[in-house]
Each structure stands twice: as C-alpha cells, then as structure tokens.
Amino acid sequence: MPRNSTDTKTRLLDHAERMFAEDGVYAVTNRQITEAAGQKNESALNYHFGTRNELIIALLTRRGRELDAARAERLAWMGDNPTTRELVQLLVEVYASCLHTENGCHYLRIVDQLRGWMTDWEFIASFEDDNVHEHLRYILDLLQKETDGQRILGMIMLMTAMTASRAQQVSVGRKLPNTHDQYVEALTDMLTGVLHGPNR
C-alpha cells in the first residue's frame, strides 16, 4: 500500500478513535470522521475499511495486538500453575496500562460501548489476525477450568466498565480516588471474587 494511503488510513483511525470515545460510537457519522481527518472524499472510510463494523474491528485490532503482546510477556514470567488471582491480575494490569496514555483511554471508552458485542466472546472471531487475542484466549481457557463461562463473561464486562469509567475520569482531568497500583489491586480483588463467588 502506498505510503500516502497508509497515512490516510492512520489519520482516519486516529480521529475515529478519539471521536468514538468522546462522542459515542453510534453518534459519530462517517462524514464527521472524514472531515476531521482532512479528507474531502466522504467515501474515504468505505474505501479504506469497508463497513462500519470493519472500521471498529480495525480500531480494536490495532490496540488489541499490543495488549496481547504484553500478556504474552507477563505469562512468560509465571510458573506452570498460576493461581486464579494471578491470572486475573495479569488481565487487569495489561488492560489498565491503557490508562497511561490518551489514546489508551480512548480505546478503553470505546470497548465499554461495545459490550454488546462481547456475548460469549463471539466478536473475537471477527478479527482477521488470529494472534490479536491469542494469549487472552489462553488465559480465559485456564480460568474456564476453575469456574464457568457466565462468571468469566461477568468478570470481563465488569473490568471493561470499571476501567472505562476511570479512563473517562483521567480524560477530563478529574481527581482519582486512588493510585494506579491501588486501583489494579482493588479491581483484581473484585474480579477474583466474581470468579470464585460465595459458593467456591
């Protein structure tokens, strides 16, 4: 792909990511994105991404690949039999690392808007690159042996909602109630409790 085409695609992704986070995935129009990216051709998004869903998948893929690489690195530090809490903490640490950057906060706020896509994690199958969530799948498979799919889905949805809320606070410069490390520890405890529950 020519460099100018690549640059245009990147600009469209960057502006879509920011606008989706700030104004809502379902509120922002294709025309608003193309205008913000300095494109005169209103069909630029369709040309580069095809459908609206493919644009969203491209956004998730771009960040998701980076996050899964971080999961792989942390998994390599663990032993052969990590505990449930250790696996949950790994998930939280990697996901919450997005809070450190503006673009990362945008990503977190977008994912929270797309929770309807997450039913049974079927949306993962939409990604062209099988490696985008390779290690996420592996971790969820390990957790599946300790609990059930409904609890895992609840854990993931709570993690995305809580972290998106914090991302919004970060984005508007609001004073946070605790430090990043304290947040990670508290969320890890909550999510581990979701998985174990009172009957385990």
Short mmCIF file of C-alpha atoms in Angstrom, two decimals:
data_model
loop_
_atom_site.label_atom_id
_atom_site.label_comp_id
_atom_site.label_asym_id
_atom_site.label_seq_id
_atom_site.Cartn_x
_atom_site.Cartn_y
_atom_site.Cartn_z
CA MET A 1 0.00 0.00 0.00
CA PRO A 2 1.47 3.40 -0.90
CA ARG A 3 2.70 5.50 1.99
CA ASN A 4 0.14 8.28 1.46
CA SER A 5 -2.66 5.71 1.59
CA THR A 6 -1.24 4.27 4.81
CA ASP A 7 -1.01 7.73 6.35
CA THR A 8 -4.61 8.48 5.38
CA LYS A 9 -5.78 5.23 6.94
CA THR A 10 -3.89 6.00 10.15
CA ARG A 11 -5.37 9.51 10.34
CA LEU A 12 -8.86 8.13 9.87
CA LEU A 13 -8.28 5.58 12.63
CA ASP A 14 -6.84 8.19 14.99
CA HIS A 15 -9.75 10.60 14.50
CA ALA A 16 -12.36 7.82 14.66
CA GLU A 17 -10.84 6.56 17.91
CA ARG A 18 -10.95 9.98 19.55
CA MET A 19 -14.42 10.86 18.30
CA PHE A 20 -15.93 7.48 19.17
CA ALA A 21 -14.54 7.80 22.70
CA GLU A 22 -15.68 11.37 23.26
CA ASP A 23 -19.00 11.47 21.39
CA GLY A 24 -20.08 7.83 21.13
CA VAL A 25 -19.56 5.05 18.61
CA TYR A 26 -23.14 5.23 17.42
CA ALA A 27 -23.41 9.04 17.39
CA VAL A 28 -20.43 9.91 15.18
CA THR A 29 -21.05 9.82 11.43
CA ASN A 30 -18.62 8.72 8.73
CA ARG A 31 -18.74 12.23 7.29
CA GLN A 32 -17.65 13.76 10.61
CA ILE A 33 -14.67 11.40 10.77
CA THR A 34 -13.54 12.07 7.21
CA GLU A 35 -13.84 15.83 7.68
CA ALA A 36 -11.87 15.73 10.94
CA ALA A 37 -9.17 13.72 9.16
CA GLY A 38 -8.96 16.33 6.42
CA GLN A 39 -10.44 14.12 3.71
CA LYS A 40 -12.60 15.75 1.06
CA ASN A 41 -13.93 12.42 -0.21
CA GLU A 42 -16.79 11.30 2.02
CA SER A 43 -16.30 7.70 0.89
CA ALA A 44 -12.75 7.55 2.26
CA LEU A 45 -13.80 5.39 5.22
CA ASN A 46 -15.58 2.90 2.98
CA TYR A 47 -12.58 2.79 0.66
CA HIS A 48 -10.09 2.02 3.43
CA PHE A 49 -12.21 -0.08 5.79
CA GLY A 50 -15.35 -1.24 4.02
CA THR A 51 -18.19 -1.40 6.54
CA ARG A 52 -18.63 0.47 9.80
CA ASN A 53 -18.05 -2.75 11.74
CA GLU A 54 -14.77 -3.30 9.90
CA LEU A 55 -13.64 0.17 10.98
CA ILE A 56 -14.43 -0.70 14.60
CA ILE A 57 -12.61 -4.03 14.26
CA ALA A 58 -9.58 -2.20 12.84
CA LEU A 59 -9.54 0.06 15.92
CA LEU A 60 -9.80 -2.90 18.30
CA THR A 61 -7.17 -4.86 16.37
CA ARG A 62 -4.65 -2.02 16.48
CA ARG A 63 -4.72 -1.81 20.28
CA GLY A 64 -5.54 -5.47 20.88
CA ARG A 65 -2.38 -6.71 19.22
CA GLU A 66 -0.25 -4.53 21.52
CA LEU A 67 -2.12 -5.70 24.61
CA ASP A 68 -1.79 -9.35 23.74
CA ALA A 69 1.95 -8.95 23.25
CA ALA A 70 2.07 -7.57 26.80
CA ARG A 71 0.01 -10.54 28.05
CA ALA A 72 2.47 -12.92 26.40
CA GLU A 73 5.41 -11.21 28.11
CA ARG A 74 3.79 -11.43 31.54
CA LEU A 75 2.73 -15.05 31.02
CA ALA A 76 6.35 -15.93 30.36
CA TRP A 77 7.22 -14.74 33.89
CA MET A 78 4.66 -17.04 35.51
CA GLY A 79 5.13 -20.62 36.55
CA ASP A 80 3.31 -23.60 35.09
CA ASN A 81 0.37 -23.39 37.50
CA PRO A 82 -0.67 -19.76 38.05
CA THR A 83 -3.46 -19.14 40.52
CA THR A 84 -6.79 -17.65 39.53
CA ARG A 85 -5.86 -14.37 41.18
CA GLU A 86 -2.52 -14.23 39.36
CA LEU A 87 -4.26 -14.69 36.01
CA VAL A 88 -6.86 -12.05 36.84
CA GLN A 89 -4.17 -9.63 37.95
CA LEU A 90 -2.34 -10.18 34.67
CA LEU A 91 -5.51 -9.31 32.75
CA VAL A 92 -6.13 -6.22 34.85
CA GLU A 93 -2.54 -4.95 34.72
CA VAL A 94 -2.35 -5.20 30.95
CA TYR A 95 -5.79 -3.70 30.33
CA ALA A 96 -5.32 -0.91 32.87
CA SER A 97 -1.97 0.02 31.29
CA CYS A 98 -4.07 1.80 28.64
CA LEU A 99 -4.90 4.39 31.31
CA HIS A 100 -1.38 5.81 30.97
CA THR A 101 -1.97 7.32 27.50
CA GLU A 102 -4.64 9.48 25.90
CA ASN A 103 -5.12 7.03 23.04
CA GLY A 104 -5.29 4.18 25.52
CA CYS A 105 -8.08 5.93 27.41
CA HIS A 106 -9.95 6.39 24.13
CA TYR A 107 -9.64 2.66 23.46
CA LEU A 108 -10.98 1.75 26.91
CA ARG A 109 -14.01 4.00 26.50
CA ILE A 110 -14.77 2.51 23.08
CA VAL A 111 -14.56 -1.08 24.29
CA ASP A 112 -17.04 -0.31 27.05
CA GLN A 113 -19.52 0.95 24.47
CA LEU A 114 -19.19 -2.34 22.60
CA ARG A 115 -20.03 -4.67 25.45
CA GLY A 116 -23.00 -5.91 23.44
CA TRP A 117 -20.51 -7.44 21.02
CA MET A 118 -18.92 -9.48 23.79
CA THR A 119 -21.63 -12.06 24.34
CA ASP A 120 -19.78 -15.38 24.56
CA TRP A 121 -16.78 -13.54 23.03
CA GLU A 122 -18.10 -14.26 19.55
CA PHE A 123 -16.81 -10.89 18.36
CA ILE A 124 -13.21 -12.15 18.68
CA ALA A 125 -13.84 -14.42 15.70
CA SER A 126 -14.32 -11.30 13.57
CA PHE A 127 -10.65 -10.34 13.81
CA GLU A 128 -8.58 -11.10 10.72
CA ASP A 129 -5.41 -11.64 12.74
CA ASP A 130 -5.73 -14.79 14.87
CA ASN A 131 -2.90 -13.54 17.10
CA VAL A 132 -4.75 -10.43 18.27
CA HIS A 133 -6.19 -12.26 21.27
CA GLU A 134 -4.15 -15.47 21.31
CA HIS A 135 -2.99 -15.10 24.90
CA LEU A 136 -6.29 -13.67 26.09
CA ARG A 137 -7.96 -16.85 24.81
CA TYR A 138 -5.34 -18.95 26.58
CA ILE A 139 -5.89 -17.15 29.90
CA LEU A 140 -9.67 -17.42 29.61
CA ASP A 141 -9.32 -21.13 28.85
CA LEU A 142 -7.29 -21.56 32.04
CA LEU A 143 -9.89 -19.68 34.05
CA GLN A 144 -12.67 -21.71 32.46
CA LYS A 145 -11.24 -24.80 34.20
CA GLU A 146 -11.73 -23.11 37.58
CA THR A 147 -15.20 -21.63 37.10
CA ASP A 148 -17.88 -21.23 34.41
CA GLY A 149 -18.34 -19.12 31.30
CA GLN A 150 -21.04 -16.91 32.78
CA ARG A 151 -18.78 -15.80 35.62
CA ILE A 152 -15.92 -15.18 33.18
CA LEU A 153 -18.12 -13.04 30.97
CA GLY A 154 -19.29 -11.11 34.04
CA MET A 155 -15.68 -10.59 35.09
CA ILE A 156 -14.69 -9.22 31.67
CA MET A 157 -17.68 -6.93 31.44
CA LEU A 158 -17.05 -5.54 34.94
CA MET A 159 -13.38 -4.98 34.11
CA THR A 160 -14.22 -3.08 30.93
CA ALA A 161 -16.92 -0.98 32.63
CA MET A 162 -14.80 -0.08 35.66
CA THR A 163 -11.72 0.75 33.63
CA ALA A 164 -13.69 2.80 31.11
CA SER A 165 -15.11 4.85 33.98
CA ARG A 166 -11.61 5.53 35.25
CA ALA A 167 -10.47 6.36 31.71
CA GLN A 168 -13.17 9.00 31.47
CA GLN A 169 -12.06 10.49 34.78
CA VAL A 170 -8.46 10.57 33.51
CA SER A 171 -9.53 12.14 30.20
CA VAL A 172 -11.34 15.06 31.87
CA GLY A 173 -8.63 15.59 34.47
CA ARG A 174 -10.76 14.60 37.44
CA LYS A 175 -9.04 13.76 40.74
CA LEU A 176 -8.78 10.00 41.13
CA PRO A 177 -9.74 8.29 44.41
CA ASN A 178 -6.62 6.09 44.48
CA THR A 179 -3.29 5.48 42.78
CA HIS A 180 -2.94 3.32 39.69
CA ASP A 181 -1.41 0.45 41.67
CA GLN A 182 -4.16 0.65 44.27
CA TYR A 183 -6.76 0.60 41.52
CA VAL A 184 -5.23 -2.51 39.94
CA GLU A 185 -5.15 -4.32 43.29
CA ALA A 186 -8.72 -3.39 44.19
CA LEU A 187 -10.10 -4.37 40.78
CA THR A 188 -8.16 -7.63 40.85
CA ASP A 189 -9.72 -8.47 44.22
CA MET A 190 -13.21 -7.66 42.93
CA LEU A 191 -12.85 -9.71 39.77
CA THR A 192 -11.34 -12.67 41.59
CA GLY A 193 -14.36 -12.55 43.88
CA VAL A 194 -16.66 -12.62 40.86
CA LEU A 195 -14.98 -15.79 39.64
CA HIS A 196 -14.81 -17.58 42.97
CA GLY A 197 -18.12 -16.38 44.36
CA PRO A 198 -19.52 -17.36 47.78
CA ASN A 199 -20.01 -21.00 46.80
CA ARG A 200 -16.46 -21.83 45.85
#
